[in-house]
PDB file of N, CA, C and O in Angstrom:
ATOM      1  N   MET R 241       0.895  -0.898  -0.031  1.00 49.00           N
ATOM      2  CA  MET R 241      -0.036  -0.072   0.115  1.00 49.00           C
ATOM      3  C   MET R 241       0.431   1.368   0.089  1.00 49.00           C
ATOM      4  O   MET R 241       1.821   1.108   0.406  1.00 49.00           O
ATOM      5  N   THR R 242       0.442   1.956  -0.975  1.00 54.00           N
ATOM      6  CA  THR R 242       1.158   3.574  -1.203  1.00 54.00           C
ATOM      7  C   THR R 242       1.085   4.296   0.626  1.00 54.00           C
ATOM      8  O   THR R 242      -0.342   4.257   0.396  1.00 54.00           O
ATOM      9  N   THR R 243       1.844   4.729   1.311  1.00 69.00           N
ATOM     10  CA  THR R 243       1.477   5.694   2.434  1.00 69.00           C
ATOM     11  C   THR R 243       0.812   6.988   2.078  1.00 69.00           C
ATOM     12  O   THR R 243       1.733   7.590   1.199  1.00 69.00           O
ATOM     13  N   LYS R 244      -0.011   7.076   2.431  1.00 76.00           N
ATOM     14  CA  LYS R 244      -0.983   8.329   2.131  1.00 76.00           C
ATOM     15  C   LYS R 244      -0.463   9.568   2.660  1.00 76.00           C
ATOM     16  O   LYS R 244      -0.170   9.261   4.563  1.00 76.00           O
ATOM     17  N   ASP R 245      -0.206  11.027   2.828  1.00 88.00           N
ATOM     18  CA  ASP R 245       0.063  11.767   3.947  1.00 88.00           C
ATOM     19  C   ASP R 245      -1.032  12.085   4.959  1.00 88.00           C
ATOM     20  O   ASP R 245      -2.359  11.593   4.803  1.00 88.00           O
ATOM     21  N   ILE R 246      -0.130  11.572   5.981  1.00 89.00           N
ATOM     22  CA  ILE R 246      -1.077  11.494   7.263  1.00 89.00           C
ATOM     23  C   ILE R 246      -2.488  12.345   7.808  1.00 89.00           C
ATOM     24  O   ILE R 246      -3.305  11.909   8.130  1.00 89.00           O
ATOM     25  N   HIS R 247      -2.068  13.525   7.140  1.00 86.00           N
ATOM     26  CA  HIS R 247      -2.957  14.684   7.367  1.00 86.00           C
ATOM     27  C   HIS R 247      -3.912  15.008   6.525  1.00 86.00           C
ATOM     28  O   HIS R 247      -5.419  15.740   6.835  1.00 86.00           O
ATOM     29  N   ASN R 248      -3.846  13.756   5.356  1.00 92.00           N
ATOM     30  CA  ASN R 248      -4.950  13.618   4.594  1.00 92.00           C
ATOM     31  C   ASN R 248      -6.196  12.541   4.453  1.00 92.00           C
ATOM     32  O   ASN R 248      -7.130  12.270   4.025  1.00 92.00           O
ATOM     33  N   MET R 249      -5.624  11.748   5.669  1.00 96.00           N
ATOM     34  CA  MET R 249      -5.948  10.619   5.937  1.00 96.00           C
ATOM     35  C   MET R 249      -7.800  10.886   6.561  1.00 96.00           C
ATOM     36  O   MET R 249      -7.781  11.609   7.759  1.00 96.00           O
ATOM     37  N   THR R 250      -8.450   9.704   6.176  1.00 96.00           N
ATOM     38  CA  THR R 250      -9.890   9.824   7.047  1.00 96.00           C
ATOM     39  C   THR R 250      -9.468   8.673   8.144  1.00 96.00           C
ATOM     40  O   THR R 250      -8.523   8.176   7.986  1.00 96.00           O
ATOM     41  N   TYR R 251     -10.267   8.482   8.886  1.00 97.00           N
ATOM     42  CA  TYR R 251     -10.228   7.737  10.274  1.00 97.00           C
ATOM     43  C   TYR R 251     -10.134   6.210   9.953  1.00 97.00           C
ATOM     44  O   TYR R 251      -9.642   5.122   9.972  1.00 97.00           O
ATOM     45  N   ARG R 252     -11.148   6.277   8.876  1.00 97.00           N
ATOM     46  CA  ARG R 252     -11.439   4.770   8.147  1.00 97.00           C
ATOM     47  C   ARG R 252     -10.272   4.036   7.350  1.00 97.00           C
ATOM     48  O   ARG R 252      -9.550   3.536   7.534  1.00 97.00           O
ATOM     49  N   GLU R 253      -9.478   5.548   6.948  1.00 97.00           N
ATOM     50  CA  GLU R 253      -8.286   5.244   6.188  1.00 97.00           C
ATOM     51  C   GLU R 253      -6.863   4.735   6.848  1.00 97.00           C
ATOM     52  O   GLU R 253      -6.276   3.888   6.870  1.00 97.00           O
ATOM     53  N   ALA R 254      -6.861   5.534   7.936  1.00 97.00           N
ATOM     54  CA  ALA R 254      -6.026   5.097   9.108  1.00 97.00           C
ATOM     55  C   ALA R 254      -5.879   3.953   9.999  1.00 97.00           C
ATOM     56  O   ALA R 254      -5.313   3.148  10.083  1.00 97.00           O
ATOM     57  N   THR R 255      -7.558   3.466  10.303  1.00 98.00           N
ATOM     58  CA  THR R 255      -7.423   2.144  10.852  1.00 98.00           C
ATOM     59  C   THR R 255      -7.018   0.985   9.858  1.00 98.00           C
ATOM     60  O   THR R 255      -6.969   0.250  10.436  1.00 98.00           O
ATOM     61  N   GLN R 256      -7.631   1.223   8.426  1.00 97.00           N
ATOM     62  CA  GLN R 256      -7.357   0.242   7.518  1.00 97.00           C
ATOM     63  C   GLN R 256      -6.115  -0.059   7.333  1.00 97.00           C
ATOM     64  O   GLN R 256      -5.087  -1.207   7.395  1.00 97.00           O
ATOM     65  N   GLU R 257      -5.474   0.894   7.591  1.00 97.00           N
ATOM     66  CA  GLU R 257      -3.640   0.943   6.979  1.00 97.00           C
ATOM     67  C   GLU R 257      -2.848  -0.277   8.213  1.00 97.00           C
ATOM     68  O   GLU R 257      -2.274  -0.657   8.271  1.00 97.00           O
ATOM     69  N   LEU R 258      -3.654   0.109   9.502  1.00 97.00           N
ATOM     70  CA  LEU R 258      -2.986   0.081  10.844  1.00 97.00           C
ATOM     71  C   LEU R 258      -3.199  -1.613  10.778  1.00 97.00           C
ATOM     72  O   LEU R 258      -2.664  -2.551  11.093  1.00 97.00           O
ATOM     73  N   GLU R 259      -4.675  -1.999  10.295  1.00 98.00           N
ATOM     74  CA  GLU R 259      -4.885  -3.362  10.021  1.00 98.00           C
ATOM     75  C   GLU R 259      -3.985  -4.247   9.489  1.00 98.00           C
ATOM     76  O   GLU R 259      -3.716  -5.148   9.137  1.00 98.00           O
ATOM     77  N   GLU R 260      -3.591  -3.452   8.117  1.00 97.00           N
ATOM     78  CA  GLU R 260      -2.805  -4.053   7.046  1.00 97.00           C
ATOM     79  C   GLU R 260      -1.588  -4.416   7.838  1.00 97.00           C
ATOM     80  O   GLU R 260      -0.373  -5.375   7.520  1.00 97.00           O
ATOM     81  N   ILE R 261      -0.773  -3.321   8.493  1.00 96.00           N
ATOM     82  CA  ILE R 261       0.383  -3.405   9.218  1.00 96.00           C
ATOM     83  C   ILE R 261       0.209  -4.884  10.481  1.00 96.00           C
ATOM     84  O   ILE R 261       1.487  -5.258  10.178  1.00 96.00           O
ATOM     85  N   LEU R 262      -0.677  -4.370  10.714  1.00 96.00           N
ATOM     86  CA  LEU R 262      -0.825  -5.765  12.121  1.00 96.00           C
ATOM     87  C   LEU R 262      -0.551  -7.063  11.273  1.00 96.00           C
ATOM     88  O   LEU R 262       0.088  -7.776  11.752  1.00 96.00           O
ATOM     89  N   ARG R 263      -1.404  -7.352  10.220  1.00 96.00           N
ATOM     90  CA  ARG R 263      -1.805  -8.333   9.287  1.00 96.00           C
ATOM     91  C   ARG R 263      -0.207  -8.829   8.653  1.00 96.00           C
ATOM     92  O   ARG R 263       0.342 -10.025   8.779  1.00 96.00           O
ATOM     93  N   ALA R 264       0.168  -8.074   8.245  1.00 95.00           N
ATOM     94  CA  ALA R 264       1.583  -8.033   7.509  1.00 95.00           C
ATOM     95  C   ALA R 264       2.937  -8.657   8.670  1.00 95.00           C
ATOM     96  O   ALA R 264       3.672  -9.211   8.495  1.00 95.00           O
ATOM     97  N   ILE R 265       2.653  -8.066  10.155  1.00 92.00           N
ATOM     98  CA  ILE R 265       3.569  -8.140  11.072  1.00 92.00           C
ATOM     99  C   ILE R 265       3.028  -9.346  11.973  1.00 92.00           C
ATOM    100  O   ILE R 265       4.199 -10.451  12.023  1.00 92.00           O
ATOM    101  N   GLU R 266       1.940 -10.003  11.756  1.00 93.00           N
ATOM    102  CA  GLU R 266       1.473 -11.442  12.416  1.00 93.00           C
ATOM    103  C   GLU R 266       1.767 -12.883  11.459  1.00 93.00           C
ATOM    104  O   GLU R 266       2.069 -13.521  11.457  1.00 93.00           O
ATOM    105  N   ASN R 267       2.227 -11.879   9.796  1.00 93.00           N
ATOM    106  CA  ASN R 267       2.087 -12.615   9.134  1.00 93.00           C
ATOM    107  C   ASN R 267       3.702 -12.887   8.779  1.00 93.00           C
ATOM    108  O   ASN R 267       4.138 -13.608   7.710  1.00 93.00           O
ATOM    109  N   ASP R 268       4.494 -12.469   9.586  1.00 89.00           N
ATOM    110  CA  ASP R 268       6.101 -12.240   9.348  1.00 89.00           C
ATOM    111  C   ASP R 268       6.367 -11.728   7.876  1.00 89.00           C
ATOM    112  O   ASP R 268       7.651 -12.145   7.515  1.00 89.00           O
ATOM    113  N   ALA R 269       5.381 -11.206   7.012  1.00 88.00           N
ATOM    114  CA  ALA R 269       5.713 -10.483   6.070  1.00 88.00           C
ATOM    115  C   ALA R 269       6.410  -9.235   5.982  1.00 88.00           C
ATOM    116  O   ALA R 269       6.800  -8.739   5.053  1.00 88.00           O
ATOM    117  N   VAL R 270       7.193  -8.953   7.283  1.00 89.00           N
ATOM    118  CA  VAL R 270       7.736  -7.502   7.432  1.00 89.00           C
ATOM    119  C   VAL R 270       8.940  -8.098   7.757  1.00 89.00           C
ATOM    120  O   VAL R 270       9.148  -8.786   8.867  1.00 89.00           O
ATOM    121  N   ASP R 271      10.098  -7.709   7.600  1.00 91.00           N
ATOM    122  CA  ASP R 271      11.799  -7.831   8.031  1.00 91.00           C
ATOM    123  C   ASP R 271      12.233  -6.957   8.844  1.00 91.00           C
ATOM    124  O   ASP R 271      11.472  -5.965   8.948  1.00 91.00           O
ATOM    125  N   VAL R 272      13.126  -7.374   9.276  1.00 89.00           N
ATOM    126  CA  VAL R 272      13.970  -6.381  10.577  1.00 89.00           C
ATOM    127  C   VAL R 272      13.846  -4.593   9.758  1.00 89.00           C
ATOM    128  O   VAL R 272      13.484  -3.932  10.911  1.00 89.00           O
ATOM    129  N   ASP R 273      14.503  -5.196   8.903  1.00 88.00           N
ATOM    130  CA  ASP R 273      14.469  -3.321   8.333  1.00 88.00           C
ATOM    131  C   ASP R 273      13.164  -2.630   8.369  1.00 88.00           C
ATOM    132  O   ASP R 273      13.167  -1.493   8.599  1.00 88.00           O
ATOM    133  N   GLU R 274      12.081  -3.352   7.780  1.00 94.00           N
ATOM    134  CA  GLU R 274      11.063  -2.616   7.949  1.00 94.00           C
ATOM    135  C   GLU R 274      10.443  -2.447   9.105  1.00 94.00           C
ATOM    136  O   GLU R 274       9.409  -1.478   8.940  1.00 94.00           O
ATOM    137  N   LEU R 275      10.743  -3.320   9.872  1.00 94.00           N
ATOM    138  CA  LEU R 275       9.770  -3.332  11.287  1.00 94.00           C
ATOM    139  C   LEU R 275       9.721  -1.952  11.812  1.00 94.00           C
ATOM    140  O   LEU R 275       8.774  -1.398  12.294  1.00 94.00           O
ATOM    141  N   THR R 276      10.863  -1.293  11.940  1.00 93.00           N
ATOM    142  CA  THR R 276      10.999  -0.024  12.657  1.00 93.00           C
ATOM    143  C   THR R 276      10.054   1.093  12.085  1.00 93.00           C
ATOM    144  O   THR R 276       9.252   2.216  12.571  1.00 93.00           O
ATOM    145  N   GLN R 277      10.589   1.110  10.261  1.00 94.00           N
ATOM    146  CA  GLN R 277       9.663   1.934   9.588  1.00 94.00           C
ATOM    147  C   GLN R 277       7.590   1.868  10.151  1.00 94.00           C
ATOM    148  O   GLN R 277       7.021   2.993  10.102  1.00 94.00           O
ATOM    149  N   LYS R 278       7.585   0.470  10.359  1.00 95.00           N
ATOM    150  CA  LYS R 278       5.984  -0.284  10.389  1.00 95.00           C
ATOM    151  C   LYS R 278       5.784   0.344  11.759  1.00 95.00           C
ATOM    152  O   LYS R 278       4.419   1.159  11.604  1.00 95.00           O
ATOM    153  N   VAL R 279       6.615   0.495  12.574  1.00 95.00           N
ATOM    154  CA  VAL R 279       5.968   0.668  14.074  1.00 95.00           C
ATOM    155  C   VAL R 279       5.712   1.960  14.462  1.00 95.00           C
ATOM    156  O   VAL R 279       5.287   2.632  14.500  1.00 95.00           O
ATOM    157  N   GLN R 280       6.899   2.951  13.648  1.00 96.00           N
ATOM    158  CA  GLN R 280       6.793   4.326  13.579  1.00 96.00           C
ATOM    159  C   GLN R 280       5.516   4.895  12.962  1.00 96.00           C
ATOM    160  O   GLN R 280       5.019   5.761  13.056  1.00 96.00           O
ATOM    161  N   ARG R 281       5.079   4.437  11.711  1.00 96.00           N
ATOM    162  CA  ARG R 281       3.986   4.417  10.899  1.00 96.00           C
ATOM    163  C   ARG R 281       2.716   4.232  11.736  1.00 96.00           C
ATOM    164  O   ARG R 281       2.273   5.255  11.726  1.00 96.00           O
ATOM    165  N   SER R 282       3.076   3.000  12.282  1.00 97.00           N
ATOM    166  CA  SER R 282       1.785   2.897  13.242  1.00 97.00           C
ATOM    167  C   SER R 282       1.353   3.534  14.477  1.00 97.00           C
ATOM    168  O   SER R 282       0.161   4.164  14.709  1.00 97.00           O
ATOM    169  N   SER R 283       2.124   4.208  14.926  1.00 97.00           N
ATOM    170  CA  SER R 283       2.265   5.480  15.874  1.00 97.00           C
ATOM    171  C   SER R 283       1.726   6.689  15.410  1.00 97.00           C
ATOM    172  O   SER R 283       0.894   7.483  15.939  1.00 97.00           O
ATOM    173  N   GLN R 284       2.272   7.236  14.024  1.00 97.00           N
ATOM    174  CA  GLN R 284       1.448   8.354  14.072  1.00 97.00           C
ATOM    175  C   GLN R 284      -0.490   7.775  13.798  1.00 97.00           C
ATOM    176  O   GLN R 284      -0.942   8.714  13.787  1.00 97.00           O
ATOM    177  N   LEU R 285      -0.136   6.739  13.112  1.00 98.00           N
ATOM    178  CA  LEU R 285      -1.444   6.577  12.896  1.00 98.00           C
ATOM    179  C   LEU R 285      -2.567   6.575  14.226  1.00 98.00           C
ATOM    180  O   LEU R 285      -3.798   6.869  13.941  1.00 98.00           O
ATOM    181  N   ILE R 286      -1.976   5.717  15.233  1.00 98.00           N
ATOM    182  CA  ILE R 286      -2.723   5.633  16.522  1.00 98.00           C
ATOM    183  C   ILE R 286      -3.184   6.976  16.939  1.00 98.00           C
ATOM    184  O   ILE R 286      -4.402   7.347  16.993  1.00 98.00           O
ATOM    185  N   LYS R 287      -2.257   7.917  16.868  1.00 97.00           N
ATOM    186  CA  LYS R 287      -2.416   9.421  17.122  1.00 97.00           C
ATOM    187  C   LYS R 287      -3.230   9.816  16.217  1.00 97.00           C
ATOM    188  O   LYS R 287      -3.834  11.085  16.971  1.00 97.00           O
ATOM    189  N   LEU R 288      -3.482  10.009  15.149  1.00 97.00           N
ATOM    190  CA  LEU R 288      -4.339  10.803  14.123  1.00 97.00           C
ATOM    191  C   LEU R 288      -5.559  10.161  14.642  1.00 97.00           C
ATOM    192  O   LEU R 288      -6.382  10.747  14.750  1.00 97.00           O
ATOM    193  N   CYS R 289      -6.124   8.910  14.569  1.00 97.00           N
ATOM    194  CA  CYS R 289      -7.009   8.190  15.241  1.00 97.00           C
ATOM    195  C   CYS R 289      -7.890   8.629  16.529  1.00 97.00           C
ATOM    196  O   CYS R 289      -8.758   9.037  16.482  1.00 97.00           O
ATOM    197  N   LYS R 290      -6.442   9.062  17.592  1.00 98.00           N
ATOM    198  CA  LYS R 290      -6.947   9.309  18.781  1.00 98.00           C
ATOM    199  C   LYS R 290      -7.255  11.116  18.697  1.00 98.00           C
ATOM    200  O   LYS R 290      -8.219  11.047  19.494  1.00 98.00           O
ATOM    201  N   GLU R 291      -6.877  11.708  17.963  1.00 97.00           N
ATOM    202  CA  GLU R 291      -7.244  13.221  17.537  1.00 97.00           C
ATOM    203  C   GLU R 291      -8.630  13.139  17.065  1.00 97.00           C
ATOM    204  O   GLU R 291      -9.554  14.303  17.072  1.00 97.00           O
ATOM    205  N   LYS R 292      -8.835  12.185  16.129  1.00 97.00           N
ATOM    206  CA  LYS R 292      -9.964  12.320  15.450  1.00 97.00           C
ATOM    207  C   LYS R 292     -11.392  11.720  16.272  1.00 97.00           C
ATOM    208  O   LYS R 292     -11.996  12.276  16.259  1.00 97.00           O
ATOM    209  N   LEU R 293     -10.539  10.920  17.159  1.00 97.00           N
ATOM    210  CA  LEU R 293     -11.998  10.441  18.059  1.00 97.00           C
ATOM    211  C   LEU R 293     -12.100  11.622  19.404  1.00 97.00           C
ATOM    212  O   LEU R 293     -13.497  11.763  19.440  1.00 97.00           O
ATOM    213  N   ARG R 294     -11.385  12.363  19.338  1.00 97.00           N
ATOM    214  CA  ARG R 294     -11.364  13.359  20.702  1.00 97.00           C
ATOM    215  C   ARG R 294     -12.268  14.400  20.005  1.00 97.00           C
ATOM    216  O   ARG R 294     -13.129  15.041  20.848  1.00 97.00           O
ATOM    217  N   ASN R 295     -12.075  14.869  18.716  1.00 96.00           N
ATOM    218  CA  ASN R 295     -12.471  16.075  17.822  1.00 96.00           C
ATOM    219  C   ASN R 295     -14.379  15.793  17.829  1.00 96.00           C
ATOM    220  O   ASN R 295     -14.596  16.523  18.031  1.00 96.00           O
ATOM    221  N   ALA R 296     -14.003  13.992  17.602  1.00 95.00           N
ATOM    222  CA  ALA R 296     -15.572  14.016  17.356  1.00 95.00           C
ATOM    223  C   ALA R 296     -16.055  13.741  18.752  1.00 95.00           C
ATOM    224  O   ALA R 296     -17.530  14.480  18.734  1.00 95.00           O
ATOM    225  N   GLU R 297     -15.710  13.070  19.719  1.00 95.00           N
ATOM    226  CA  GLU R 297     -16.302  13.395  21.037  1.00 95.00           C
ATOM    227  C   GLU R 297     -16.236  14.795  21.460  1.00 95.00           C
ATOM    228  O   GLU R 297     -17.666  15.130  22.136  1.00 95.00           O
ATOM    229  N   ASN R 298     -15.284  15.846  21.217  1.00 95.00           N
ATOM    230  CA  ASN R 298     -15.951  17.202  21.857  1.00 95.00           C
ATOM    231  C   ASN R 298     -16.890  17.525  21.097  1.00 95.00           C
ATOM    232  O   ASN R 298     -18.107  18.387  21.229  1.00 95.00           O
ATOM    233  N   ALA R 299     -17.030  17.136  19.365  1.00 94.00           N
ATOM    234  CA  ALA R 299     -18.267  17.607  19.035  1.00 94.00           C
ATOM    235  C   ALA R 299     -19.680  17.206  19.415  1.00 94.00           C
ATOM    236  O   ALA R 299     -20.565  18.227  19.324  1.00 94.00           O
ATOM    237  N   ILE R 300     -19.806  16.278  19.575  1.00 93.00           N
ATOM    238  CA  ILE R 300     -20.719  15.453  19.783  1.00 93.00           C
ATOM    239  C   ILE R 300     -21.358  16.185  21.400  1.00 93.00           C
ATOM    240  O   ILE R 300     -22.387  16.376  21.537  1.00 93.00           O
ATOM    241  N   ASN R 301     -20.441  16.213  22.618  1.00 93.00           N
ATOM    242  CA  ASN R 301     -20.577  17.047  23.697  1.00 93.00           C
ATOM    243  C   ASN R 301     -20.827  18.383  23.111  1.00 93.00           C
ATOM    244  O   ASN R 301     -22.202  18.870  24.089  1.00 93.00           O
ATOM    245  N   GLN R 302     -20.529  19.174  22.372  1.00 92.00           N
ATOM    246  CA  GLN R 302     -20.925  20.582  22.273  1.00 92.00           C
ATOM    247  C   GLN R 302     -22.415  20.372  21.939  1.00 92.00           C
ATOM    248  O   GLN R 302     -22.965  21.110  22.697  1.00 92.00           O
ATOM    249  N   VAL R 303     -22.709  19.139  21.200  1.00 91.00           N
ATOM    250  CA  VAL R 303     -24.019  19.525  20.535  1.00 91.00           C
ATOM    251  C   VAL R 303     -25.306  18.847  21.947  1.00 91.00           C
ATOM    252  O   VAL R 303     -26.389  20.027  21.965  1.00 91.00           O
ATOM    253  N   PHE R 304     -24.464  18.166  22.238  1.00 86.00           N
ATOM    254  CA  PHE R 304     -25.057  17.870  23.812  1.00 86.00           C
ATOM    255  C   PHE R 304     -25.291  19.015  24.524  1.00 86.00           C
ATOM    256  O   PHE R 304     -26.378  19.035  25.487  1.00 86.00           O
ATOM    257  N   ASN R 305     -24.608  19.573  24.637  1.00 88.00           N
ATOM    258  CA  ASN R 305     -24.694  20.651  25.934  1.00 88.00           C
ATOM    259  C   ASN R 305     -25.707  21.485  25.566  1.00 88.00           C
ATOM    260  O   ASN R 305     -26.354  22.334  26.057  1.00 88.00           O
ATOM    261  N   GLU R 306     -25.425  21.834  24.296  1.00 85.00           N
ATOM    262  CA  GLU R 306     -26.043  23.018  23.568  1.00 85.00           C
ATOM    263  C   GLU R 306     -27.693  22.803  23.835  1.00 85.00           C
ATOM    264  O   GLU R 306     -28.172  23.621  23.669  1.00 85.00           O
ATOM    265  N   GLU R 307     -27.981  21.190  23.501  1.00 81.00           N
ATOM    266  CA  GLU R 307     -29.422  20.883  23.397  1.00 81.00           C
ATOM    267  C   GLU R 307     -29.710  21.247  24.732  1.00 81.00           C
ATOM    268  O   GLU R 307     -30.889  21.368  25.112  1.00 81.00           O
ATOM    269  N   ASN R 308     -29.024  20.580  25.668  1.00 79.00           N
ATOM    270  CA  ASN R 308     -29.369  20.457  27.231  1.00 79.00           C
ATOM    271  C   ASN R 308     -29.573  21.975  27.819  1.00 79.00           C
ATOM    272  O   ASN R 308     -30.401  22.239  28.227  1.00 79.00           O
ATOM    273  N   CYS R 309     -28.977  23.144  26.856  1.00 78.00           N
ATOM    274  CA  CYS R 309     -28.967  24.574  27.193  1.00 78.00           C
ATOM    275  C   CYS R 309     -30.503  25.152  26.690  1.00 78.00           C
ATOM    276  O   CYS R 309     -31.323  25.678  27.782  1.00 78.00           O
ATOM    277  N   ASP R 310     -30.861  24.580  25.707  1.00 72.00           N
ATOM    278  CA  ASP R 310     -32.038  24.599  24.964  1.00 72.00           C
ATOM    279  C   ASP R 310     -33.058  24.589  25.781  1.00 72.00           C
ATOM    280  O   ASP R 310     -34.173  24.833  26.205  1.00 72.00           O
ATOM    281  N   THR R 311     -33.168  22.691  25.955  1.00 66.00           N
ATOM    282  CA  THR R 311     -34.020  22.204  26.998  1.00 66.00           C
ATOM    283  C   THR R 311     -34.086  22.948  28.179  1.00 66.00           C
ATOM    284  O   THR R 311     -35.338  23.006  28.748  1.00 66.00           O
ATOM    285  N   SER R 312     -33.120  23.031  29.000  1.00 63.00           N
ATOM    286  CA  SER R 312     -33.348  23.951  30.650  1.00 63.00           C
ATOM    287  C   SER R 312     -34.307  25.118  30.332  1.00 63.00           C
ATOM    288  O   SER R 312     -35.176  25.273  30.934  1.00 63.00           O
ATOM    289  N   LYS R 313     -34.003  25.749  28.982  1.00 62.00           N
ATOM    290  CA  LYS R 313     -34.464  27.124  28.924  1.00 62.00           C
ATOM    291  C   LYS R 313     -36.086  26.892  28.808  1.00 62.00           C
ATOM    292  O   LYS R 313     -36.671  27.484  29.195  1.00 62.00           O
ATOM    293  N   ASN R 314     -36.312  26.125  27.992  1.00 60.00           N
ATOM    294  CA  ASN R 314     -37.782  25.508  27.406  1.00 60.00           C
ATOM    295  C   ASN R 314     -38.748  25.530  28.612  1.00 60.00           C
ATOM    296  O   ASN R 314     -39.587  25.322  28.801  1.00 60.00           O
ATOM    297  N   ASN R 315     -37.590  24.369  29.285  1.00 56.00           N
ATOM    298  CA  ASN R 315     -38.538  23.369  30.328  1.00 56.00           C
ATOM    299  C   ASN R 315     -38.470  24.026  31.661  1.00 56.00           C
ATOM    300  O   ASN R 315     -39.129  22.937  32.607  1.00 56.00           O
ATOM    301  N   THR R 316     -38.162  24.917  31.910  1.00 53.00           N
ATOM    302  CA  THR R 316     -37.667  25.121  33.224  1.00 53.00           C
ATOM    303  C   THR R 316     -38.785  25.636  34.046  1.00 53.00           C
ATOM    304  O   THR R 316     -39.295  25.188  35.181  1.00 53.00           O
ATOM    305  N   ASP R 317     -40.344  25.902  33.419  1.00 52.00           N
ATOM    306  CA  ASP R 317     -41.402  26.163  34.067  1.00 52.00           C
ATOM    307  C   ASP R 317     -42.324  24.993  34.388  1.00 52.00           C
ATOM    308  O   ASP R 317     -43.240  24.937  34.954  1.00 52.00           O
ATOM    309  N   GLU R 318     -41.788  23.872  33.513  1.00 52.00           N
ATOM    310  CA  GLU R 318     -42.305  23.006  33.459  1.00 52.00           C
ATOM    311  C   GLU R 318     -42.691  21.606  33.970  1.00 52.00           C
ATOM    312  O   GLU R 318     -43.034  21.137  34.100  1.00 52.00           O
ATOM    313  N   THR R 319     -41.006  21.940  34.241  1.00 53.00           N
ATOM    314  CA  THR R 319     -40.629  20.639  35.152  1.00 53.00           C
ATOM    315  C   THR R 319     -39.780  20.808  36.407  1.00 53.00           C
ATOM    316  O   THR R 319     -38.976  22.099  36.006  1.00 53.00           O
ATOM    317  N   PRO R 320     -39.613  20.687  37.448  1.00 55.00           N
ATOM    318  CA  PRO R 320     -38.744  20.745  38.741  1.00 55.00           C
ATOM    319  C   PRO R 320     -37.155  20.656  38.026  1.00 55.00           C
ATOM    320  O   PRO R 320     -36.974  19.592  37.265  1.00 55.00           O
ATOM    321  N   ASN R 321     -36.723  21.416  38.434  1.00 57.00           N
ATOM    322  CA  ASN R 321     -34.981  21.629  38.502  1.00 57.00           C
ATOM    323  C   ASN R 321     -34.757  21.525  36.947  1.00 57.00           C
ATOM    324  O   ASN R 321     -33.909  21.049  36.291  1.00 57.00           O
ATOM    325  N   GLY R 322     -35.526  21.861  36.113  1.00 54.00           N
ATOM    326  CA  GLY R 322     -35.439  22.035  34.570  1.00 54.00           C
ATOM    327  C   GLY R 322     -35.120  20.036  34.172  1.00 54.00           C
ATOM    328  O   GLY R 322     -34.559  20.688  32.976  1.00 54.00           O
ATOM    329  N   ARG R 323     -35.319  19.454  34.584  1.00 54.00           N
ATOM    330  CA  ARG R 323     -34.796  17.914  34.269  1.00 54.00           C
ATOM    331  C   ARG R 323     -36.300  17.692  33.291  1.00 54.00           C
ATOM    332  O   ARG R 323     -37.252  17.790  33.677  1.00 54.00           O
ATOM    333  N   LEU R 324     -35.545  16.854  32.775  1.00 48.00           N
ATOM    334  CA  LEU R 324     -37.165  15.758  31.623  1.00 48.00           C
ATOM    335  C   LEU R 324     -37.276  14.784  32.736  1.00 48.00           C
ATOM    336  O   LEU R 324     -38.472  14.355  32.296  1.00 48.00           O
ATOM    337  N   PHE R 325     -36.428  13.703  33.492  1.00 47.00           N
ATOM    338  CA  PHE R 325     -36.747  13.031  34.259  1.00 47.00           C
ATOM    339  C   PHE R 325     -36.789  13.009  35.544  1.00 47.00           C
ATOM    340  O   PHE R 325     -35.617  13.453  36.022  1.00 47.00           O
TER     341      PHE R 325
END
């Protein structure tokens, strides 16, 4: 597989490349000279995946926080403590 610039990769592409690297290592298809490169690339891909997951989590939390604020404003007179349940 041609290595794609890590900054232009999607989460799916990064995880697929990680799986390919893992399969190659498990099948002894990587010689010692390549192993260091594969491990370094894997580290970069893992960092990218973690960053993308954190960004997604932050975006989702922001949506929920905004929704909770809107719900609290709209329901404060209807429910005790502004809670739905």
